[in-house]
Amino acid sequence: MLVEERAGDATLNFCCHGCHGAYLVISGAGLDDFYRRREWRETGLSPKAFQGKYQDSYLARFVYTAGAGSAIDIIIDGIRCASCVWLNEKIIGRIAGVLEARVNYATGRARVIFDGSRTSPAQIFSRIDELGYLPRPYTRNAAKEVAQNEQKDLLFRFGTAVFLSMQLMAYAFALYAGFFQGIDQQMKNYLQLFSLLVTTPVVFYCGWPFLRGAWRGIVNGSPNMELLVATGALSSYGYSVYATFAGGEVYFETAAMIVTLILVGRLLENAAKRRASGGIERLMELCSGEAQRFKGEELEPVDPSLLRRGDLILVAPGERFPVDGAIAEGATDVDESAATGEPLPLFKKVGDQVIAGSCNLTGAVRVRCEREAEESFIARVARLVEQAQSRRAPIQRLADRVSAYFVPAVFTLAIATFCWHYSRGGEFGLSLMTSLAVVVIACPCALGLATPTAILAGTGAAASAGVIFKGGDILERLSRVTVAVFDKTGTLTCGTPMLVDVQPAYGFSRREVLSWAAAVERGSLHPIAKAVRDYAEANGIAYQVGEELVTLAGGGVTGRVAGEAVAVGSVCFLRRTGAGGVPDMVESPEGGIVVGVAHRGRYCGCLVLKDRIREDAPGLVSYFKRAGIGTLLFSGDRQECSEKAAAAAGMDRAWGELSPAEKAAKIERLREDGSTVLMVGDGINDAPALSAADVGCAVAGGTDIAMETSDLVLAKPDLERLAQAHRMARRTMAVVRQNLAWAFLYNVVGVPLAMTGRLTPVYAAAAMALSSICVVGNSLRLMRRRNG
């Protein structure tokens, strides 16, 4: 902030109030000769340093790629209401080269996607500055600073308004008593002058955010709700100033209370915004702090943002993992509830993955970093949640259309109300107050807050439960789903084989076949090998450690157990090893995978494995059926296997042997028939279908491309979370409809009451603030976790 001081004929410029204060102390002590004797060679700050100039060379570091364009995140200081969001999105979106502009009402953060060949970040920043807002590149520290400054400013203005309004009411009561019982004219003049002095700072200092917002709306040709507040406060104040010197009755308390009550509503809204959006900050704080990185065998403390892929770090018990990685040494229990919602600790050993933000509980471990901090799971989830909170649900378009015509309509009604009352013999002052009540009560705060606050609370509550929506529009579409389509492998099933049967050949026992197979599979990381070992251990079958193990990709494993040759693999593989007695074909009654076992060159039996249905799949299918949603299975597996999997889960119908393109085509046909389709998948082959569906849901643990092309992400492979997501979507849309109904009902009832003179401007301001609080409070109910 530039501060000026007159010193004789000269004007002294100071960069801030601190420097200005230092000058006053020194000169006040008679030491101002210090400035004349000092030699000053530095040029100091440029006079243009405070004029909001933006350089592309500086802003380029904050630009990142977003699809076919570039994007930049901007903190817009001065966002006070839904109208500010609408104005910024509208004006920024008109800049040539801007592809998309979204503003998050809760955080005051804008995400602008643009074509770098047609416009630049500096042009975007300059346009926002011209609107009367202060833009700055987004950083976590800058966002926190803006929020803190806004809260402090609001509290100080509110405290000032309350203190002065209390003084004002003492004068107002004396004037009311004098009106009914008589009062000396000179005393009345004094009281009115004191009221004028007290009200002036309330209107012009405490109410400055509203006055500035109203002027901004007028200059940009977009009248907003702050214009209604400013009109009410200024009109009652202006008329009272006139009446003070003309000998009439004054309404200073009306002007002051309008400002004070609106500030009360704004404070409560601000608190609700911080609560609803606080989940993002809490997520990011999970990865804050200091990391211990190995430099040789020495440890050096570094900021998590400086960690790079391949770095080795030490995480002690009680600390959180700063980035995604894999355990390189040691074992421990890990609490992943903050990231996935899983309440029970998980045991992690060498090779197991750990998620940024999860907590190390029991043992010190060395972790190999696999992602940088800004690309960690937690950081990506936080970005998705922020994007979701700034995307608009289609139902909000109704509120936007109404708000665009609302302010002119309200002014028309207010003017008509004044003319009607005044023409019927009403006093000028009373007629003006009646028309001002119409202006104040009609502020569309509740209408503007109805959808954003519900979407904000709904997406935030879902994220805390491990369900990540990528937008408010996804919430609305999910609530209207009529058909749910599932992929099989890795989605409806666990994606890892489980040994279900051991079929020994004549002359061999089940225990022998299983122990030989487990012995040669002991050192393998293949999923089939793990399934064999797990089955043997679960059934208490001891097995030796195989020797001379050789693995052939796509075939099997050979080795020696107690000095005797053993081979495990497909029927064709066993024949290639020269094993005798191998049958031509081994049928699996389960339709799963058959693995043969040979001992000393002779076929001795086979193992039957299958991919099991997830334990929570039947419950989810049952939930969808109760909700009237059809369930289908689309799979690239054989038709027989697909039908068995669908029957085990209780689904309506299954299609097998489908290519990725055929899955997408079938979903398109379902949509053409009028269905709203949810697609659930986890693999690269599911990406086309996820994109084709109305709502694509990716299960965590799947491929990155599935996560990118989906609209909804389950942070943990737990299908019950999809049922929670559907319930949350329905609850959120119900709250949105309740909010909109309340906002419209409030205006339908309140405006006629104000027009007939039954509501004074003070009561109208209180009702307007109460309306906004009701909408915000109703939305915050979504933050309460419940299963129903």
PDB file of C-alpha atoms in Angstrom, residues 86 92 189 199 248 320 335 343 348 362 376 392 411 454 520 525 531 549 601 627 680:
ATOM      1  CA  TRP A  86     -20.964 -14.957 -11.958  1.00  0.00           C
ATOM      2  CA  ILE A  92     -13.100 -13.644 -18.106  1.00  0.00           C
ATOM      3  CA  ASN A 189     -31.277  18.679  16.301  1.00  0.00           C
ATOM      4  CA  THR A 199     -23.990   6.405  11.143  1.00  0.00           C
ATOM      5  CA  GLY A 248     -38.000  16.110   9.280  1.00  0.00           C
ATOM      6  CA  ARG A 320       3.145 -39.348   7.916  1.00  0.00           C
ATOM      7  CA  ASP A 335      -3.138 -46.028   8.988  1.00  0.00           C
ATOM      8  CA  PRO A 343     -10.518 -47.578   9.431  1.00  0.00           C
ATOM      9  CA  LYS A 348       3.121 -53.078   5.054  1.00  0.00           C
ATOM     10  CA  THR A 362       4.713 -49.034  14.596  1.00  0.00           C
ATOM     11  CA  SER A 376       0.906 -37.677  -4.972  1.00  0.00           C
ATOM     12  CA  ARG A 392     -21.726 -26.144 -11.712  1.00  0.00           C
ATOM     13  CA  PHE A 411     -35.971  -1.968  -8.687  1.00  0.00           C
ATOM     14  CA  ALA A 454     -24.878 -27.697  -1.241  1.00  0.00           C
ATOM     15  CA  VAL A 520       8.590 -74.168  -6.856  1.00  0.00           C
ATOM     16  CA  LEU A 525       5.785 -62.762  -7.622  1.00  0.00           C
ATOM     17  CA  ALA A 531      -2.585 -67.836  -4.701  1.00  0.00           C
ATOM     18  CA  LEU A 549      13.989 -72.379 -10.243  1.00  0.00           C
ATOM     19  CA  GLY A 601       8.580 -86.153 -15.321  1.00  0.00           C
ATOM     20  CA  ALA A 627     -33.282 -48.051  -5.940  1.00  0.00           C
ATOM     21  CA  VAL A 680     -17.806 -48.838 -13.308  1.00  0.00           C
TER      22      VAL A 680
END
